[in-house]
PDB file of C-alpha atoms in Angstrom:
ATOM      1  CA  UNK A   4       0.000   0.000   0.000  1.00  0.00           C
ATOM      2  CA  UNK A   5       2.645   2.390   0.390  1.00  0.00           C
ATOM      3  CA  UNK A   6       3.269   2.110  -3.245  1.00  0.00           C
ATOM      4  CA  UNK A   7       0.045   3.230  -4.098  1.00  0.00           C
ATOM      5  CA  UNK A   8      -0.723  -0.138  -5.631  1.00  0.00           C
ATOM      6  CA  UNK A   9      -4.452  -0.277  -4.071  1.00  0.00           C
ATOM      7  CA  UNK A  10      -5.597  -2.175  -6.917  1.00  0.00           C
ATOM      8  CA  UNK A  11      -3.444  -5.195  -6.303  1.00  0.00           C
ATOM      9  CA  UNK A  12      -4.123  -4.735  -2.903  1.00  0.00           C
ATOM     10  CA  UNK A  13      -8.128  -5.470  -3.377  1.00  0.00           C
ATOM     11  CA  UNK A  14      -6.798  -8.730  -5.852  1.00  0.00           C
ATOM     12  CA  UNK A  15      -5.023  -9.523  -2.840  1.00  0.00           C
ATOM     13  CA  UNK A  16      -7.187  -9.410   0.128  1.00  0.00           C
ATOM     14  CA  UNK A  17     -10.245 -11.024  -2.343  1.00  0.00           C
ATOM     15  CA  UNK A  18      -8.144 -13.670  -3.255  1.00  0.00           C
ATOM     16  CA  UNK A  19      -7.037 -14.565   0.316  1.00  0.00           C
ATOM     17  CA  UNK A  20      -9.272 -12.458   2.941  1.00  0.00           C
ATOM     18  CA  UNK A  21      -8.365 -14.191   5.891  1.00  0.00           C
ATOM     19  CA  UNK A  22      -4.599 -13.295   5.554  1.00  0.00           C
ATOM     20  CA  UNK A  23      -5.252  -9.916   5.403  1.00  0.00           C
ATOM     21  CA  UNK A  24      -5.891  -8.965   8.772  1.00  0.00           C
ATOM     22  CA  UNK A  25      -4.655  -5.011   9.428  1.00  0.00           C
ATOM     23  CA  UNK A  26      -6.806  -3.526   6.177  1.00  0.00           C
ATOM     24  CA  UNK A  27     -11.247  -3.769   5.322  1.00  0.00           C
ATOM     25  CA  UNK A  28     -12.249  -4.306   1.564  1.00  0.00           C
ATOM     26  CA  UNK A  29     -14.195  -1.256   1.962  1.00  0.00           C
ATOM     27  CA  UNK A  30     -11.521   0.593   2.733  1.00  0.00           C
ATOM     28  CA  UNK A  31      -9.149  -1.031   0.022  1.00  0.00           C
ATOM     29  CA  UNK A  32     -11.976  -0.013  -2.632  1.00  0.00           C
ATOM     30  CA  UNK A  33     -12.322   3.819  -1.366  1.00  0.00           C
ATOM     31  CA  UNK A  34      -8.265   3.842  -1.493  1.00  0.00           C
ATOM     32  CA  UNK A  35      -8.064   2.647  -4.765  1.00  0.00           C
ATOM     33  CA  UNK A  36     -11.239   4.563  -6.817  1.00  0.00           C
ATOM     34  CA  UNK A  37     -10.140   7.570  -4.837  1.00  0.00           C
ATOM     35  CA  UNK A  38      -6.490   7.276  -6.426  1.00  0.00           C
ATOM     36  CA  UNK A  39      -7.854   6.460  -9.751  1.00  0.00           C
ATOM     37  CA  UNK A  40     -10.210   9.456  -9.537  1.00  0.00           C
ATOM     38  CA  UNK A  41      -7.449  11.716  -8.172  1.00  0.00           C
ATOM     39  CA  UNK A  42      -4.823  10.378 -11.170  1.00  0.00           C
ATOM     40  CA  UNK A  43      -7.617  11.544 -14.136  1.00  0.00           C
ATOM     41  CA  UNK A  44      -8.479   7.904 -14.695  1.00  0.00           C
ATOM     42  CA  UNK A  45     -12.107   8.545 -14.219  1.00  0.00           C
ATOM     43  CA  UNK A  46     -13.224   5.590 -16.903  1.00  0.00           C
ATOM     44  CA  UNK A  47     -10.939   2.917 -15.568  1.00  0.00           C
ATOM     45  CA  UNK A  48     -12.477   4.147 -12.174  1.00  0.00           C
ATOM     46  CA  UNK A  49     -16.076   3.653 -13.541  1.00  0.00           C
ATOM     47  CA  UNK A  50     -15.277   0.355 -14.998  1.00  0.00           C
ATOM     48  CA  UNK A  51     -14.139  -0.947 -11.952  1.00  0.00           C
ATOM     49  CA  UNK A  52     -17.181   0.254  -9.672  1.00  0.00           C
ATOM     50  CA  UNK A  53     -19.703  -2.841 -10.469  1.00  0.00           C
ATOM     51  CA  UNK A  54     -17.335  -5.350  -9.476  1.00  0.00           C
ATOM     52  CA  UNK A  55     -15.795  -3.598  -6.451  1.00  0.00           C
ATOM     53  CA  UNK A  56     -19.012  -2.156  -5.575  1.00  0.00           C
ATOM     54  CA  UNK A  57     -21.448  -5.337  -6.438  1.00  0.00           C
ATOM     55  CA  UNK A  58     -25.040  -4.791  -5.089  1.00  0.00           C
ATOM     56  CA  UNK A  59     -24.319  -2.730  -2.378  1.00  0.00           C
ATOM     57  CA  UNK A  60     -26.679   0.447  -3.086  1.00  0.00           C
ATOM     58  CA  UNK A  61     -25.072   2.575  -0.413  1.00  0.00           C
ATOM     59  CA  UNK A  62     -21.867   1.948  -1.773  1.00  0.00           C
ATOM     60  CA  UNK A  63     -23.121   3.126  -5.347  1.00  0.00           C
ATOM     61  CA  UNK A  64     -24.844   6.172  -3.924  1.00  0.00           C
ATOM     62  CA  UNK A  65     -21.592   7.870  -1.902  1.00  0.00           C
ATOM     63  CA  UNK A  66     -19.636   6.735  -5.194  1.00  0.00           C
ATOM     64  CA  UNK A  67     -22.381   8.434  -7.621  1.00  0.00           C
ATOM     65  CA  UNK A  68     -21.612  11.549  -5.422  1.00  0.00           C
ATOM     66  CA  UNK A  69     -18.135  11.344  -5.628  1.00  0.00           C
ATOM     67  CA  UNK A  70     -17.468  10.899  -9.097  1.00  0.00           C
ATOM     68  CA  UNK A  71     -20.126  14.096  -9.082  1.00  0.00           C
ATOM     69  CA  UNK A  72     -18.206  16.129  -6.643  1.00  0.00           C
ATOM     70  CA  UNK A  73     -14.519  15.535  -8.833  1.00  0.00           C
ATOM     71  CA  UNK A  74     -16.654  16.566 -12.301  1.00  0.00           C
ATOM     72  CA  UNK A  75     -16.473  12.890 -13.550  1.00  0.00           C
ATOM     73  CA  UNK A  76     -20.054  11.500 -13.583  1.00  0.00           C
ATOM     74  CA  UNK A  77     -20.446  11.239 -17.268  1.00  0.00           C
ATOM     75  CA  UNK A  78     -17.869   8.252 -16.463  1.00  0.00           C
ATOM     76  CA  UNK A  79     -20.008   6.439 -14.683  1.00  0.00           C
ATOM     77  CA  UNK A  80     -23.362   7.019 -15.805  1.00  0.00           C
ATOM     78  CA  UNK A  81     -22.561   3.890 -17.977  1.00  0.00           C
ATOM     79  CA  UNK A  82     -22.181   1.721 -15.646  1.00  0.00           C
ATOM     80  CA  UNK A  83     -24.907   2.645 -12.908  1.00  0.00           C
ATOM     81  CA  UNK A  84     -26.929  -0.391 -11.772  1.00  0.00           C
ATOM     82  CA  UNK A  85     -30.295   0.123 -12.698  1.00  0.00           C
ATOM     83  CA  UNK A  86     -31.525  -2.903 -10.751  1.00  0.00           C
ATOM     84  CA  UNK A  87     -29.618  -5.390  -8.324  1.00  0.00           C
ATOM     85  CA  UNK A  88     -29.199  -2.762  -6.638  1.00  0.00           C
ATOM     86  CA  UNK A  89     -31.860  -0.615  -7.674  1.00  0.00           C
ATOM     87  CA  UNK A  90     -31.209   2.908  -6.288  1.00  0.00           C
ATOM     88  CA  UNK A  91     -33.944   5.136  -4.841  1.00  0.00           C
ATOM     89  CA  UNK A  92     -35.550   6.919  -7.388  1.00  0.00           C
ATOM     90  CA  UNK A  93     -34.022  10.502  -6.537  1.00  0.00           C
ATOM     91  CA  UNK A  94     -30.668   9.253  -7.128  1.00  0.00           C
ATOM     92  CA  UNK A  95     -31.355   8.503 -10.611  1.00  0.00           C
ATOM     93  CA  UNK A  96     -33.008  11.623 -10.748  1.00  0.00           C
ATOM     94  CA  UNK A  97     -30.419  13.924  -9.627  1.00  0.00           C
ATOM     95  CA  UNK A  98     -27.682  11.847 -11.816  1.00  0.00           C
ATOM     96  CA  UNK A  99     -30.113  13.012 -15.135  1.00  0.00           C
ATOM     97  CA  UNK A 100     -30.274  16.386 -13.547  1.00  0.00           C
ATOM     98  CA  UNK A 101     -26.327  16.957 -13.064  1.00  0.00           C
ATOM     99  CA  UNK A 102     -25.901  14.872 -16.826  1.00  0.00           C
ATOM    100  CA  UNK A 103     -28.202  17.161 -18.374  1.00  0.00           C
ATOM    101  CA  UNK A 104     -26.337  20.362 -16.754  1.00  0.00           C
ATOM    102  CA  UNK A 105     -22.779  19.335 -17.644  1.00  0.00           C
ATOM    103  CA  UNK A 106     -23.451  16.376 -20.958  1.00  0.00           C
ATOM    104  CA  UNK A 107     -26.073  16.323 -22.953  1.00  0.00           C
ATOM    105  CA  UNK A 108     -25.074  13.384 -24.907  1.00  0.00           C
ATOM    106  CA  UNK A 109     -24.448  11.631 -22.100  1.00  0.00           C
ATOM    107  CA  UNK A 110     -27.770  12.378 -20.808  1.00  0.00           C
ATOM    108  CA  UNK A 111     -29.665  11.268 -23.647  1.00  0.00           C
ATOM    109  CA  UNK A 112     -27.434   8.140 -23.433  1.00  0.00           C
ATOM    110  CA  UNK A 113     -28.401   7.187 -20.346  1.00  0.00           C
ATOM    111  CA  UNK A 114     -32.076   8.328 -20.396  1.00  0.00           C
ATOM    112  CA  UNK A 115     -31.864   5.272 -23.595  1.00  0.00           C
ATOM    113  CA  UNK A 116     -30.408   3.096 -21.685  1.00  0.00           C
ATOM    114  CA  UNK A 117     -32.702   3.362 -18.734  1.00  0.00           C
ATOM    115  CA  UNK A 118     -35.508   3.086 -20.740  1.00  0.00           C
ATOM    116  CA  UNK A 119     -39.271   3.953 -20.589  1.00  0.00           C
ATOM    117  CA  UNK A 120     -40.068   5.492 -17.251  1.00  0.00           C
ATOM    118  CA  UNK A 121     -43.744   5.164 -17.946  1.00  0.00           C
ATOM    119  CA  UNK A 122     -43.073   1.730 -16.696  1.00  0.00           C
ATOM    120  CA  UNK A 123     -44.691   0.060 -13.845  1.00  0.00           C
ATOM    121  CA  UNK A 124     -41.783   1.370 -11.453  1.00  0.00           C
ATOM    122  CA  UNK A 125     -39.796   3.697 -12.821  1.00  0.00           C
ATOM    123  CA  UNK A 126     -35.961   4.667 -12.537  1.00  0.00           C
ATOM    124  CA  UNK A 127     -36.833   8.565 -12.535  1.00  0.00           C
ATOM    125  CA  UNK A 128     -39.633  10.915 -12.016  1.00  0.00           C
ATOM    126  CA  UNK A 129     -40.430  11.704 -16.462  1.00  0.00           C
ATOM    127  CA  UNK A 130     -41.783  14.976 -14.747  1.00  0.00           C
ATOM    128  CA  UNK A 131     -39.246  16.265 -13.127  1.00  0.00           C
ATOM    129  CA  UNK A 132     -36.864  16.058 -15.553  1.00  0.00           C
ATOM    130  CA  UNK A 133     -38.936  17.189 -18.253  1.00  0.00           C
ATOM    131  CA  UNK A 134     -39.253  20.439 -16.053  1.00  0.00           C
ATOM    132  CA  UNK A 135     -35.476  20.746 -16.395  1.00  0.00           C
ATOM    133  CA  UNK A 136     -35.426  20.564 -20.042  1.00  0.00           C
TER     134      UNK A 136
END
């Protein structure tokens, strides 16, 4: 870890967790997205997230936020699970809001790839974001 080699670190403690005693997963993870994030490697950051992060919604929400906060969302909009875990509704909505702000393409990307929010539970609130645009 010194190194700054967090990503082999995760291999490592996933690949024998019971030898790692002095360091969480969790905290591995944040280490190692926060260095890629801090490097400029927001896509290799984003690709990473549903394997590190899984189905752990919580997890995906600070993440969401964080990617948001270092102007790197577009990144992971990609990737976002839309179900297993399947986020609370204003996450999704505030993810369109801040795409549609700072990348329209990516917006309309995502809003594709989400699909049809007429559905019978939908991913984001049509209204809202129709007031936006």
């Amino acid at each position: 870890l010194s190194e700054g080699e967090f990503g082999r670190a995760v291999a490592l403690y996933r690949a024998l967790p019971r030898r790692v005693r002095r360091h969480r997963l969790q905290d591995l993870v944040r280490r190692h997205l926060d260095a890629l994030l801090d490097a400029g490697r927001a896509a290799e950051a984003a690709a990473a997230c549903p394997d590190l992060l899984g189905k752990a919604a919580t997890l995906w929400e600070y993440w969401i936020f964080a990617f948001d906060k270092k102007g790197c969302l577009n990144a992971l909009a990609d990737v976002l699970p839309i179900n297993k875990p399947r986020l609370a509704a204003t996450v999704y909505d505030a993810v369109l809001d801040r795409l549609l702000a700072t990348d329209p393409v990516a917006f309309l990307r995502t809003v594709k790839r989400w699909g049809d929010p007429g559905a019978d539970e939908p991913l984001y609130a049509l209204s809202t974001i129709l007031k936006r645009v």
